[in-house]
Amino acid sequence: MRNAFSEALVRLAKADPNVLLLTGDHGYALFDEFRKACPAQYINAGIAEQNMVGMAAGLARTGFRPIVYGLSAFIPVRVVEQIKLDVAHDKLPVIFIGDGAGFVYSHLGTSHQSTEDIACTRAIPDLSVYSPADRFEVTACMDAAYQSKSSVYLRMGKSDRGDVHAAIPKQKIGALLQARPANAADIAFIATGSMVRTALDIATASYPDAGVWSAPFIKPIDSAQVAAVCRRARTVVVLEEHSVLGGLGSVIAEISAEFAPVRILRIGVRDRFSHHCGTYEYLLNEHALDRAAIEQRIRDFLAAT
Protein backbone atom coordinates (compact mmCIF):
# COMPACT_ATOMS: atom_id res chain seq x y z
CA MET A 1 0.00 0.00 0.00
CA ARG A 2 2.78 2.43 0.87
CA ASN A 3 4.54 1.71 -2.41
CA ALA A 4 1.31 2.43 -4.28
CA PHE A 5 0.97 5.67 -2.33
CA SER A 6 4.55 6.68 -3.16
CA GLU A 7 4.05 5.89 -6.84
CA ALA A 8 0.80 7.87 -6.99
CA LEU A 9 2.45 10.79 -5.21
CA VAL A 10 5.37 10.93 -7.65
CA ARG A 11 3.04 10.60 -10.64
CA LEU A 12 0.78 13.43 -9.48
CA ALA A 13 3.71 15.70 -8.63
CA LYS A 14 5.42 15.13 -11.97
CA ALA A 15 2.20 15.94 -13.81
CA ASP A 16 1.43 19.03 -11.71
CA PRO A 17 4.29 21.21 -10.37
CA ASN A 18 1.82 22.79 -7.93
CA VAL A 19 1.62 19.53 -5.99
CA LEU A 20 3.69 19.93 -2.82
CA LEU A 21 4.46 17.28 -0.20
CA LEU A 22 4.68 18.45 3.41
CA THR A 23 5.87 16.04 6.09
CA GLY A 24 6.25 16.40 9.83
CA ASP A 25 9.73 14.82 9.95
CA HIS A 26 8.39 11.40 8.94
CA GLY A 27 8.58 9.05 5.97
CA TYR A 28 12.18 9.46 4.87
CA ALA A 29 12.58 6.10 3.13
CA LEU A 30 9.02 6.32 1.82
CA PHE A 31 9.81 9.61 0.07
CA ASP A 32 13.23 8.70 -1.38
CA GLU A 33 11.79 8.48 -4.87
CA PHE A 34 9.76 11.68 -4.44
CA ARG A 35 12.80 13.68 -3.27
CA LYS A 36 14.79 12.32 -6.19
CA ALA A 37 12.11 13.07 -8.81
CA CYS A 38 10.65 16.30 -7.38
CA PRO A 39 13.09 17.81 -4.86
CA ALA A 40 11.68 21.34 -5.16
CA GLN A 41 8.20 20.07 -4.25
CA TYR A 42 9.23 18.51 -0.92
CA ILE A 43 8.96 20.38 2.39
CA ASN A 44 9.97 18.92 5.75
CA ALA A 45 8.07 21.11 8.18
CA GLY A 46 9.59 19.42 11.21
CA ILE A 47 7.81 18.14 14.29
CA ALA A 48 5.33 21.01 14.24
CA GLU A 49 2.21 19.49 12.75
CA GLN A 50 -0.15 22.34 13.66
CA ASN A 51 2.12 24.86 11.94
CA MET A 52 2.41 22.49 8.98
CA VAL A 53 -1.37 22.53 8.45
CA GLY A 54 -1.31 26.33 8.56
CA MET A 55 1.47 26.31 5.96
CA ALA A 56 -0.60 23.98 3.76
CA ALA A 57 -3.62 26.26 4.06
CA GLY A 58 -1.59 29.29 3.00
CA LEU A 59 -0.04 27.40 0.08
CA ALA A 60 -3.46 26.20 -1.05
CA ARG A 61 -4.75 29.77 -1.08
CA THR A 62 -2.01 30.73 -3.53
CA GLY A 63 -2.75 27.94 -5.99
CA PHE A 64 -0.64 25.06 -4.74
CA ARG A 65 -1.98 21.54 -4.10
CA PRO A 66 -0.50 20.54 -0.72
CA ILE A 67 -0.41 16.92 0.41
CA VAL A 68 0.23 16.79 4.16
CA TYR A 69 1.72 13.55 5.49
CA GLY A 70 2.06 12.26 9.04
CA LEU A 71 1.27 9.36 11.31
CA SER A 72 -2.48 9.18 11.76
CA ALA A 73 -2.08 9.70 15.50
CA PHE A 74 -0.82 13.18 14.59
CA ILE A 75 -2.41 13.82 11.17
CA PRO A 76 -5.31 14.29 11.78
CA VAL A 77 -5.76 13.69 15.51
CA ARG A 78 -3.24 16.24 16.80
CA VAL A 79 -4.35 18.90 14.29
CA VAL A 80 -8.14 18.55 14.20
CA GLU A 81 -8.71 22.22 15.04
CA GLN A 82 -6.33 23.42 12.33
CA ILE A 83 -7.89 21.12 9.74
CA LYS A 84 -11.35 22.34 10.70
CA LEU A 85 -10.66 26.09 10.76
CA ASP A 86 -7.67 26.61 8.46
CA VAL A 87 -8.62 24.18 5.69
CA ALA A 88 -12.10 22.65 5.68
CA HIS A 89 -13.91 25.85 6.68
CA ASP A 90 -12.73 27.51 3.46
CA LYS A 91 -12.93 24.33 1.35
CA LEU A 92 -9.24 24.42 0.48
CA PRO A 93 -7.78 21.64 -1.71
CA VAL A 94 -5.49 20.04 0.85
CA ILE A 95 -5.04 16.27 1.07
CA PHE A 96 -4.15 14.89 4.51
CA ILE A 97 -2.48 11.48 4.69
CA GLY A 98 -2.68 9.63 8.00
CA ASP A 99 -0.24 6.72 7.82
CA GLY A 100 -0.15 3.81 10.24
CA ALA A 101 -3.85 3.96 11.14
CA GLY A 102 -5.11 1.52 13.73
CA PHE A 103 -2.64 -0.57 15.72
CA VAL A 104 0.25 -0.76 13.26
CA TYR A 105 2.63 1.28 15.43
CA SER A 106 1.91 -1.25 18.15
CA HIS A 107 5.16 -1.17 20.12
CA LEU A 108 5.04 2.63 20.46
CA GLY A 109 1.95 2.54 22.63
CA THR A 110 -1.28 4.47 22.80
CA SER A 111 0.33 7.76 21.75
CA HIS A 112 1.05 6.28 18.30
CA GLN A 113 -2.01 4.07 17.89
CA SER A 114 -4.88 5.70 16.03
CA THR A 115 -8.37 4.28 16.44
CA GLU A 116 -10.38 7.50 16.58
CA ASP A 117 -9.30 9.36 13.45
CA ILE A 118 -12.40 8.57 11.37
CA ALA A 119 -14.66 9.72 14.20
CA CYS A 120 -12.65 12.94 14.56
CA THR A 121 -12.74 13.82 10.87
CA ARG A 122 -16.12 12.68 9.57
CA ALA A 123 -17.92 15.25 11.74
CA ILE A 124 -16.00 18.15 10.15
CA PRO A 125 -18.06 19.77 7.35
CA ASP A 126 -16.58 19.83 3.85
CA LEU A 127 -13.91 17.26 4.71
CA SER A 128 -14.01 13.93 2.87
CA VAL A 129 -12.71 10.77 4.55
CA TYR A 130 -11.15 7.90 2.58
CA SER A 131 -9.97 4.54 3.91
CA PRO A 132 -8.43 2.29 1.23
CA ALA A 133 -8.03 -1.46 1.74
CA ASP A 134 -5.24 -2.38 -0.67
CA ARG A 135 -2.74 -0.92 -3.14
CA PHE A 136 -5.36 -0.60 -5.86
CA GLU A 137 -7.73 1.33 -3.61
CA VAL A 138 -4.84 3.56 -2.50
CA THR A 139 -4.21 4.52 -6.12
CA ALA A 140 -7.91 5.09 -6.77
CA CYS A 141 -8.29 7.17 -3.60
CA MET A 142 -5.23 9.31 -4.35
CA ASP A 143 -6.55 10.08 -7.83
CA ALA A 144 -10.04 10.81 -6.47
CA ALA A 145 -8.63 13.10 -3.77
CA TYR A 146 -6.55 15.06 -6.29
CA GLN A 147 -9.38 15.35 -8.81
CA SER A 148 -11.91 16.43 -6.19
CA LYS A 149 -10.00 19.68 -5.52
CA SER A 150 -11.42 19.69 -2.00
CA SER A 151 -10.32 18.91 1.55
CA VAL A 152 -9.66 15.18 2.02
CA TYR A 153 -8.36 12.96 4.79
CA LEU A 154 -6.97 9.65 3.54
CA ARG A 155 -6.41 6.98 6.18
CA MET A 156 -3.73 4.44 5.37
CA GLY A 157 -2.64 1.43 7.41
CA LYS A 158 0.94 0.21 7.09
CA SER A 159 -0.09 -3.41 7.50
CA ASP A 160 -0.45 -4.82 4.01
CA ARG A 161 -2.95 -7.67 4.35
CA GLY A 162 -2.90 -8.51 0.66
CA ASP A 163 -4.86 -7.45 -2.38
CA VAL A 164 -8.61 -7.20 -2.31
CA HIS A 165 -9.02 -6.33 -5.99
CA ALA A 166 -7.32 -7.59 -9.13
CA ALA A 167 -7.00 -4.09 -10.63
CA ILE A 168 -7.68 -0.45 -9.84
CA PRO A 169 -11.44 -0.12 -9.26
CA LYS A 170 -13.23 2.43 -11.39
CA GLN A 171 -16.28 3.59 -9.46
CA LYS A 172 -17.57 6.96 -8.37
CA ILE A 173 -16.55 8.61 -5.12
CA GLY A 174 -18.75 7.34 -2.30
CA ALA A 175 -19.48 3.92 -3.76
CA LEU A 176 -19.05 0.64 -1.94
CA LEU A 177 -16.81 -1.71 -3.91
CA GLN A 178 -18.02 -5.29 -4.15
CA ALA A 179 -15.11 -7.49 -3.19
CA ARG A 180 -17.17 -10.69 -3.34
CA PRO A 181 -20.53 -11.29 -5.07
CA ALA A 182 -23.60 -11.97 -2.96
CA ASN A 183 -25.59 -15.14 -3.69
CA ALA A 184 -27.93 -15.07 -0.71
CA ALA A 185 -29.56 -12.54 1.58
CA ASP A 186 -28.74 -14.00 5.00
CA ILE A 187 -25.58 -12.05 5.79
CA ALA A 188 -23.54 -9.26 4.23
CA PHE A 189 -20.12 -7.93 5.18
CA ILE A 190 -19.09 -4.29 4.86
CA ALA A 191 -15.52 -3.52 5.86
CA THR A 192 -12.85 -0.88 5.43
CA GLY A 193 -9.08 -0.73 5.45
CA SER A 194 -7.22 -3.73 6.85
CA MET A 195 -10.44 -5.50 7.83
CA VAL A 196 -11.61 -6.03 4.24
CA ARG A 197 -9.13 -8.88 3.80
CA THR A 198 -10.32 -10.40 7.08
CA ALA A 199 -13.96 -10.13 5.98
CA LEU A 200 -13.14 -11.85 2.69
CA ASP A 201 -11.32 -14.68 4.44
CA ILE A 202 -14.14 -15.25 6.93
CA ALA A 203 -16.85 -15.10 4.28
CA THR A 204 -14.98 -17.50 2.01
CA ALA A 205 -14.41 -20.01 4.79
CA SER A 206 -17.74 -19.89 6.61
CA TYR A 207 -20.35 -17.94 4.64
CA PRO A 208 -19.84 -18.85 0.98
CA ASP A 209 -23.02 -17.12 -0.17
CA ALA A 210 -22.36 -13.86 1.67
CA GLY A 211 -21.47 -10.70 -0.18
CA VAL A 212 -18.46 -8.62 0.90
CA TRP A 213 -18.22 -4.91 0.23
CA SER A 214 -15.22 -2.67 0.76
CA ALA A 215 -15.85 0.91 1.88
CA PRO A 216 -12.89 3.02 0.73
CA PHE A 217 -15.06 6.13 1.01
CA ILE A 218 -16.34 6.77 4.52
CA LYS A 219 -17.49 10.27 3.64
CA PRO A 220 -19.16 10.86 1.29
CA ILE A 221 -20.76 7.45 1.08
CA ASP A 222 -23.53 6.31 -1.25
CA SER A 223 -26.45 6.07 1.18
CA ALA A 224 -28.73 4.53 -1.45
CA GLN A 225 -26.23 1.75 -2.12
CA VAL A 226 -25.72 1.09 1.59
CA ALA A 227 -29.50 0.96 2.09
CA ALA A 228 -29.79 -1.50 -0.81
CA VAL A 229 -27.20 -3.80 0.79
CA CYS A 230 -29.06 -3.60 4.10
CA ARG A 231 -32.43 -4.38 2.49
CA ARG A 232 -31.08 -7.56 0.88
CA ALA A 233 -29.55 -8.98 4.06
CA ARG A 234 -30.95 -10.22 7.36
CA THR A 235 -27.69 -9.35 9.13
CA VAL A 236 -24.96 -6.88 8.22
CA VAL A 237 -21.52 -7.30 9.77
CA VAL A 238 -19.32 -4.19 9.70
CA LEU A 239 -15.59 -4.57 10.37
CA GLU A 240 -13.00 -1.84 10.95
CA GLU A 241 -9.68 -1.33 12.73
CA HIS A 242 -11.14 1.73 14.42
CA SER A 243 -13.34 2.52 17.37
CA VAL A 244 -16.93 1.31 17.12
CA LEU A 245 -17.86 4.84 18.19
CA GLY A 246 -18.10 7.14 15.19
CA GLY A 247 -16.48 4.92 12.57
CA LEU A 248 -17.78 2.96 9.60
CA GLY A 249 -20.09 0.91 11.82
CA SER A 250 -21.73 4.12 12.98
CA VAL A 251 -22.09 5.31 9.37
CA ILE A 252 -23.80 2.09 8.28
CA ALA A 253 -26.03 2.00 11.38
CA GLU A 254 -27.12 5.61 10.84
CA ILE A 255 -28.07 4.97 7.22
CA SER A 256 -29.79 1.70 8.06
CA ALA A 257 -31.82 3.25 10.87
CA GLU A 258 -33.15 5.92 8.52
CA PHE A 259 -33.70 3.97 5.31
CA ALA A 260 -33.44 0.19 5.76
CA PRO A 261 -33.52 -1.15 9.35
CA VAL A 262 -31.59 -4.39 9.76
CA ARG A 263 -29.60 -6.05 12.52
CA ILE A 264 -26.04 -4.76 12.40
CA LEU A 265 -23.02 -6.22 14.17
CA ARG A 266 -20.33 -3.56 14.55
CA ILE A 267 -16.91 -5.14 14.97
CA GLY A 268 -14.13 -2.75 15.88
CA VAL A 269 -12.24 -1.39 18.86
CA ARG A 270 -14.37 -1.18 21.97
CA ASP A 271 -14.41 1.97 24.12
CA ARG A 272 -10.99 1.48 25.74
CA PHE A 273 -7.26 1.99 25.27
CA SER A 274 -4.77 -0.83 24.72
CA HIS A 275 -3.69 -2.40 28.00
CA HIS A 276 -0.24 -3.46 26.83
CA CYS A 277 2.28 -2.89 24.05
CA GLY A 278 3.28 -5.68 21.72
CA THR A 279 3.26 -6.77 18.13
CA TYR A 280 0.53 -5.78 15.70
CA GLU A 281 -0.88 -9.30 15.83
CA TYR A 282 -0.84 -9.21 19.63
CA LEU A 283 -2.90 -6.01 19.71
CA LEU A 284 -5.44 -7.39 17.24
CA ASN A 285 -5.79 -10.33 19.61
CA GLU A 286 -6.06 -8.10 22.69
CA HIS A 287 -8.87 -6.11 21.08
CA ALA A 288 -10.61 -9.23 19.71
CA LEU A 289 -9.96 -8.20 16.10
CA ASP A 290 -8.09 -11.36 15.14
CA ARG A 291 -9.90 -13.72 12.83
CA ALA A 292 -10.79 -16.34 15.45
CA ALA A 293 -12.32 -13.78 17.80
CA ILE A 294 -14.30 -12.13 15.00
CA GLU A 295 -15.66 -15.47 13.80
CA GLN A 296 -16.81 -16.27 17.35
CA ARG A 297 -18.54 -12.90 17.70
CA ILE A 298 -20.39 -13.44 14.45
CA ARG A 299 -21.51 -16.92 15.53
CA ASP A 300 -22.70 -15.61 18.89
CA PHE A 301 -24.56 -12.72 17.24
CA LEU A 302 -26.30 -14.95 14.71
CA ALA A 303 -27.26 -17.45 17.40
CA ALA A 304 -28.89 -14.69 19.44
CA THR A 305 -31.02 -13.37 16.52
PDB file of C-alpha atoms in Angstrom, residues 19-207:
ATOM      1  CA  VAL A  19       1.621  19.530  -5.986  1.00  0.00           C
ATOM      2  CA  LEU A  20       3.689  19.926  -2.815  1.00  0.00           C
ATOM      3  CA  LEU A  21       4.455  17.276  -0.204  1.00  0.00           C
ATOM      4  CA  LEU A  22       4.677  18.446   3.412  1.00  0.00           C
ATOM      5  CA  THR A  23       5.867  16.041   6.088  1.00  0.00           C
ATOM      6  CA  GLY A  24       6.253  16.401   9.826  1.00  0.00           C
ATOM      7  CA  ASP A  25       9.728  14.822   9.951  1.00  0.00           C
ATOM      8  CA  HIS A  26       8.389  11.401   8.940  1.00  0.00           C
ATOM      9  CA  GLY A  27       8.580   9.054   5.970  1.00  0.00           C
ATOM     10  CA  TYR A  28      12.182   9.460   4.871  1.00  0.00           C
ATOM     11  CA  ALA A  29      12.578   6.103   3.132  1.00  0.00           C
ATOM     12  CA  LEU A  30       9.023   6.324   1.824  1.00  0.00           C
ATOM     13  CA  PHE A  31       9.814   9.607   0.069  1.00  0.00           C
ATOM     14  CA  ASP A  32      13.226   8.698  -1.377  1.00  0.00           C
ATOM     15  CA  GLU A  33      11.786   8.484  -4.874  1.00  0.00           C
ATOM     16  CA  PHE A  34       9.763  11.683  -4.443  1.00  0.00           C
ATOM     17  CA  ARG A  35      12.805  13.679  -3.272  1.00  0.00           C
ATOM     18  CA  LYS A  36      14.787  12.315  -6.189  1.00  0.00           C
ATOM     19  CA  ALA A  37      12.110  13.067  -8.807  1.00  0.00           C
ATOM     20  CA  CYS A  38      10.646  16.302  -7.377  1.00  0.00           C
ATOM     21  CA  PRO A  39      13.091  17.809  -4.862  1.00  0.00           C
ATOM     22  CA  ALA A  40      11.684  21.339  -5.164  1.00  0.00           C
ATOM     23  CA  GLN A  41       8.201  20.069  -4.250  1.00  0.00           C
ATOM     24  CA  TYR A  42       9.231  18.511  -0.919  1.00  0.00           C
ATOM     25  CA  ILE A  43       8.957  20.381   2.394  1.00  0.00           C
ATOM     26  CA  ASN A  44       9.968  18.925   5.745  1.00  0.00           C
ATOM     27  CA  ALA A  45       8.068  21.114   8.182  1.00  0.00           C
ATOM     28  CA  GLY A  46       9.587  19.417  11.212  1.00  0.00           C
ATOM     29  CA  ILE A  47       7.809  18.136  14.293  1.00  0.00           C
ATOM     30  CA  ALA A  48       5.325  21.011  14.238  1.00  0.00           C
ATOM     31  CA  GLU A  49       2.209  19.490  12.752  1.00  0.00           C
ATOM     32  CA  GLN A  50      -0.151  22.344  13.657  1.00  0.00           C
ATOM     33  CA  ASN A  51       2.115  24.860  11.942  1.00  0.00           C
ATOM     34  CA  MET A  52       2.412  22.495   8.978  1.00  0.00           C
ATOM     35  CA  VAL A  53      -1.374  22.526   8.453  1.00  0.00           C
ATOM     36  CA  GLY A  54      -1.311  26.333   8.560  1.00  0.00           C
ATOM     37  CA  MET A  55       1.467  26.311   5.957  1.00  0.00           C
ATOM     38  CA  ALA A  56      -0.597  23.983   3.758  1.00  0.00           C
ATOM     39  CA  ALA A  57      -3.625  26.257   4.065  1.00  0.00           C
ATOM     40  CA  GLY A  58      -1.588  29.287   2.995  1.00  0.00           C
ATOM     41  CA  LEU A  59      -0.044  27.403   0.084  1.00  0.00           C
ATOM     42  CA  ALA A  60      -3.460  26.198  -1.054  1.00  0.00           C
ATOM     43  CA  ARG A  61      -4.754  29.769  -1.080  1.00  0.00           C
ATOM     44  CA  THR A  62      -2.007  30.731  -3.532  1.00  0.00           C
ATOM     45  CA  GLY A  63      -2.751  27.936  -5.992  1.00  0.00           C
ATOM     46  CA  PHE A  64      -0.640  25.056  -4.739  1.00  0.00           C
ATOM     47  CA  ARG A  65      -1.983  21.544  -4.099  1.00  0.00           C
ATOM     48  CA  PRO A  66      -0.504  20.540  -0.722  1.00  0.00           C
ATOM     49  CA  ILE A  67      -0.405  16.922   0.410  1.00  0.00           C
ATOM     50  CA  VAL A  68       0.231  16.786   4.156  1.00  0.00           C
ATOM     51  CA  TYR A  69       1.722  13.546   5.489  1.00  0.00           C
ATOM     52  CA  GLY A  70       2.061  12.263   9.043  1.00  0.00           C
ATOM     53  CA  LEU A  71       1.273   9.359  11.313  1.00  0.00           C
ATOM     54  CA  SER A  72      -2.483   9.181  11.757  1.00  0.00           C
ATOM     55  CA  ALA A  73      -2.084   9.697  15.499  1.00  0.00           C
ATOM     56  CA  PHE A  74      -0.818  13.182  14.592  1.00  0.00           C
ATOM     57  CA  ILE A  75      -2.409  13.822  11.174  1.00  0.00           C
ATOM     58  CA  PRO A  76      -5.314  14.287  11.781  1.00  0.00           C
ATOM     59  CA  VAL A  77      -5.763  13.690  15.511  1.00  0.00           C
ATOM     60  CA  ARG A  78      -3.237  16.243  16.799  1.00  0.00           C
ATOM     61  CA  VAL A  79      -4.348  18.896  14.293  1.00  0.00           C
ATOM     62  CA  VAL A  80      -8.137  18.549  14.202  1.00  0.00           C
ATOM     63  CA  GLU A  81      -8.708  22.219  15.040  1.00  0.00           C
ATOM     64  CA  GLN A  82      -6.325  23.422  12.330  1.00  0.00           C
ATOM     65  CA  ILE A  83      -7.891  21.119   9.741  1.00  0.00           C
ATOM     66  CA  LYS A  84     -11.345  22.345  10.704  1.00  0.00           C
ATOM     67  CA  LEU A  85     -10.660  26.090  10.764  1.00  0.00           C
ATOM     68  CA  ASP A  86      -7.671  26.611   8.457  1.00  0.00           C
ATOM     69  CA  VAL A  87      -8.615  24.184   5.690  1.00  0.00           C
ATOM     70  CA  ALA A  88     -12.096  22.653   5.681  1.00  0.00           C
ATOM     71  CA  HIS A  89     -13.909  25.849   6.680  1.00  0.00           C
ATOM     72  CA  ASP A  90     -12.730  27.511   3.463  1.00  0.00           C
ATOM     73  CA  LYS A  91     -12.927  24.333   1.350  1.00  0.00           C
ATOM     74  CA  LEU A  92      -9.239  24.421   0.479  1.00  0.00           C
ATOM     75  CA  PRO A  93      -7.785  21.639  -1.715  1.00  0.00           C
ATOM     76  CA  VAL A  94      -5.492  20.040   0.853  1.00  0.00           C
ATOM     77  CA  ILE A  95      -5.036  16.268   1.071  1.00  0.00           C
ATOM     78  CA  PHE A  96      -4.152  14.892   4.514  1.00  0.00           C
ATOM     79  CA  ILE A  97      -2.481  11.481   4.690  1.00  0.00           C
ATOM     80  CA  GLY A  98      -2.682   9.634   7.997  1.00  0.00           C
ATOM     81  CA  ASP A  99      -0.237   6.719   7.821  1.00  0.00           C
ATOM     82  CA  GLY A 100      -0.155   3.807  10.241  1.00  0.00           C
ATOM     83  CA  ALA A 101      -3.845   3.960  11.136  1.00  0.00           C
ATOM     84  CA  GLY A 102      -5.107   1.522  13.725  1.00  0.00           C
ATOM     85  CA  PHE A 103      -2.637  -0.566  15.723  1.00  0.00           C
ATOM     86  CA  VAL A 104       0.253  -0.758  13.261  1.00  0.00           C
ATOM     87  CA  TYR A 105       2.627   1.283  15.435  1.00  0.00           C
ATOM     88  CA  SER A 106       1.910  -1.250  18.146  1.00  0.00           C
ATOM     89  CA  HIS A 107       5.163  -1.170  20.117  1.00  0.00           C
ATOM     90  CA  LEU A 108       5.043   2.632  20.456  1.00  0.00           C
ATOM     91  CA  GLY A 109       1.946   2.536  22.634  1.00  0.00           C
ATOM     92  CA  THR A 110      -1.284   4.472  22.797  1.00  0.00           C
ATOM     93  CA  SER A 111       0.332   7.759  21.750  1.00  0.00           C
ATOM     94  CA  HIS A 112       1.047   6.283  18.297  1.00  0.00           C
ATOM     95  CA  GLN A 113      -2.013   4.074  17.891  1.00  0.00           C
ATOM     96  CA  SER A 114      -4.882   5.699  16.032  1.00  0.00           C
ATOM     97  CA  THR A 115      -8.374   4.277  16.443  1.00  0.00           C
ATOM     98  CA  GLU A 116     -10.382   7.498  16.579  1.00  0.00           C
ATOM     99  CA  ASP A 117      -9.295   9.360  13.446  1.00  0.00           C
ATOM    100  CA  ILE A 118     -12.400   8.571  11.373  1.00  0.00           C
ATOM    101  CA  ALA A 119     -14.656   9.716  14.200  1.00  0.00           C
ATOM    102  CA  CYS A 120     -12.648  12.942  14.560  1.00  0.00           C
ATOM    103  CA  THR A 121     -12.745  13.819  10.869  1.00  0.00           C
ATOM    104  CA  ARG A 122     -16.122  12.684   9.571  1.00  0.00           C
ATOM    105  CA  ALA A 123     -17.922  15.249  11.742  1.00  0.00           C
ATOM    106  CA  ILE A 124     -16.004  18.151  10.147  1.00  0.00           C
ATOM    107  CA  PRO A 125     -18.055  19.771   7.353  1.00  0.00           C
ATOM    108  CA  ASP A 126     -16.583  19.825   3.846  1.00  0.00           C
ATOM    109  CA  LEU A 127     -13.907  17.262   4.707  1.00  0.00           C
ATOM    110  CA  SER A 128     -14.009  13.931   2.870  1.00  0.00           C
ATOM    111  CA  VAL A 129     -12.709  10.772   4.548  1.00  0.00           C
ATOM    112  CA  TYR A 130     -11.146   7.903   2.576  1.00  0.00           C
ATOM    113  CA  SER A 131      -9.972   4.538   3.908  1.00  0.00           C
ATOM    114  CA  PRO A 132      -8.432   2.285   1.229  1.00  0.00           C
ATOM    115  CA  ALA A 133      -8.029  -1.455   1.742  1.00  0.00           C
ATOM    116  CA  ASP A 134      -5.236  -2.378  -0.674  1.00  0.00           C
ATOM    117  CA  ARG A 135      -2.742  -0.916  -3.139  1.00  0.00           C
ATOM    118  CA  PHE A 136      -5.363  -0.604  -5.859  1.00  0.00           C
ATOM    119  CA  GLU A 137      -7.731   1.329  -3.611  1.00  0.00           C
ATOM    120  CA  VAL A 138      -4.838   3.561  -2.501  1.00  0.00           C
ATOM    121  CA  THR A 139      -4.209   4.522  -6.120  1.00  0.00           C
ATOM    122  CA  ALA A 140      -7.914   5.095  -6.766  1.00  0.00           C
ATOM    123  CA  CYS A 141      -8.287   7.173  -3.600  1.00  0.00           C
ATOM    124  CA  MET A 142      -5.233   9.311  -4.350  1.00  0.00           C
ATOM    125  CA  ASP A 143      -6.549  10.078  -7.826  1.00  0.00           C
ATOM    126  CA  ALA A 144     -10.037  10.807  -6.465  1.00  0.00           C
ATOM    127  CA  ALA A 145      -8.627  13.104  -3.769  1.00  0.00           C
ATOM    128  CA  TYR A 146      -6.552  15.061  -6.294  1.00  0.00           C
ATOM    129  CA  GLN A 147      -9.383  15.351  -8.809  1.00  0.00           C
ATOM    130  CA  SER A 148     -11.913  16.434  -6.190  1.00  0.00           C
ATOM    131  CA  LYS A 149      -9.998  19.675  -5.519  1.00  0.00           C
ATOM    132  CA  SER A 150     -11.421  19.687  -2.002  1.00  0.00           C
ATOM    133  CA  SER A 151     -10.320  18.906   1.550  1.00  0.00           C
ATOM    134  CA  VAL A 152      -9.659  15.182   2.018  1.00  0.00           C
ATOM    135  CA  TYR A 153      -8.360  12.964   4.793  1.00  0.00           C
ATOM    136  CA  LEU A 154      -6.966   9.649   3.535  1.00  0.00           C
ATOM    137  CA  ARG A 155      -6.412   6.984   6.179  1.00  0.00           C
ATOM    138  CA  MET A 156      -3.726   4.439   5.373  1.00  0.00           C
ATOM    139  CA  GLY A 157      -2.643   1.434   7.411  1.00  0.00           C
ATOM    140  CA  LYS A 158       0.938   0.214   7.092  1.00  0.00           C
ATOM    141  CA  SER A 159      -0.091  -3.409   7.499  1.00  0.00           C
ATOM    142  CA  ASP A 160      -0.451  -4.825   4.011  1.00  0.00           C
ATOM    143  CA  ARG A 161      -2.950  -7.668   4.352  1.00  0.00           C
ATOM    144  CA  GLY A 162      -2.896  -8.510   0.657  1.00  0.00           C
ATOM    145  CA  ASP A 163      -4.857  -7.453  -2.383  1.00  0.00           C
ATOM    146  CA  VAL A 164      -8.614  -7.199  -2.313  1.00  0.00           C
ATOM    147  CA  HIS A 165      -9.020  -6.334  -5.987  1.00  0.00           C
ATOM    148  CA  ALA A 166      -7.316  -7.586  -9.134  1.00  0.00           C
ATOM    149  CA  ALA A 167      -7.002  -4.091 -10.625  1.00  0.00           C
ATOM    150  CA  ILE A 168      -7.675  -0.454  -9.840  1.00  0.00           C
ATOM    151  CA  PRO A 169     -11.442  -0.120  -9.265  1.00  0.00           C
ATOM    152  CA  LYS A 170     -13.233   2.434 -11.388  1.00  0.00           C
ATOM    153  CA  GLN A 171     -16.275   3.585  -9.461  1.00  0.00           C
ATOM    154  CA  LYS A 172     -17.565   6.961  -8.371  1.00  0.00           C
ATOM    155  CA  ILE A 173     -16.547   8.609  -5.118  1.00  0.00           C
ATOM    156  CA  GLY A 174     -18.749   7.340  -2.299  1.00  0.00           C
ATOM    157  CA  ALA A 175     -19.484   3.916  -3.760  1.00  0.00           C
ATOM    158  CA  LEU A 176     -19.049   0.642  -1.940  1.00  0.00           C
ATOM    159  CA  LEU A 177     -16.808  -1.711  -3.914  1.00  0.00           C
ATOM    160  CA  GLN A 178     -18.023  -5.291  -4.154  1.00  0.00           C
ATOM    161  CA  ALA A 179     -15.109  -7.492  -3.191  1.00  0.00           C
ATOM    162  CA  ARG A 180     -17.170 -10.693  -3.337  1.00  0.00           C
ATOM    163  CA  PRO A 181     -20.528 -11.294  -5.074  1.00  0.00           C
ATOM    164  CA  ALA A 182     -23.602 -11.970  -2.956  1.00  0.00           C
ATOM    165  CA  ASN A 183     -25.592 -15.137  -3.691  1.00  0.00           C
ATOM    166  CA  ALA A 184     -27.933 -15.070  -0.711  1.00  0.00           C
ATOM    167  CA  ALA A 185     -29.560 -12.542   1.579  1.00  0.00           C
ATOM    168  CA  ASP A 186     -28.740 -14.004   5.000  1.00  0.00           C
ATOM    169  CA  ILE A 187     -25.577 -12.053   5.792  1.00  0.00           C
ATOM    170  CA  ALA A 188     -23.536  -9.258   4.225  1.00  0.00           C
ATOM    171  CA  PHE A 189     -20.123  -7.935   5.180  1.00  0.00           C
ATOM    172  CA  ILE A 190     -19.090  -4.291   4.862  1.00  0.00           C
ATOM    173  CA  ALA A 191     -15.516  -3.518   5.864  1.00  0.00           C
ATOM    174  CA  THR A 192     -12.850  -0.884   5.435  1.00  0.00           C
ATOM    175  CA  GLY A 193      -9.077  -0.730   5.453  1.00  0.00           C
ATOM    176  CA  SER A 194      -7.219  -3.729   6.850  1.00  0.00           C
ATOM    177  CA  MET A 195     -10.438  -5.499   7.828  1.00  0.00           C
ATOM    178  CA  VAL A 196     -11.611  -6.030   4.239  1.00  0.00           C
ATOM    179  CA  ARG A 197      -9.129  -8.876   3.796  1.00  0.00           C
ATOM    180  CA  THR A 198     -10.325 -10.396   7.081  1.00  0.00           C
ATOM    181  CA  ALA A 199     -13.961 -10.126   5.980  1.00  0.00           C
ATOM    182  CA  LEU A 200     -13.141 -11.850   2.692  1.00  0.00           C
ATOM    183  CA  ASP A 201     -11.315 -14.681   4.441  1.00  0.00           C
ATOM    184  CA  ILE A 202     -14.136 -15.246   6.933  1.00  0.00           C
ATOM    185  CA  ALA A 203     -16.849 -15.096   4.280  1.00  0.00           C
ATOM    186  CA  THR A 204     -14.983 -17.499   2.007  1.00  0.00           C
ATOM    187  CA  ALA A 205     -14.411 -20.012   4.791  1.00  0.00           C
ATOM    188  CA  SER A 206     -17.743 -19.892   6.613  1.00  0.00           C
ATOM    189  CA  TYR A 207     -20.353 -17.939   4.642  1.00  0.00           C
TER     190      TYR A 207
END
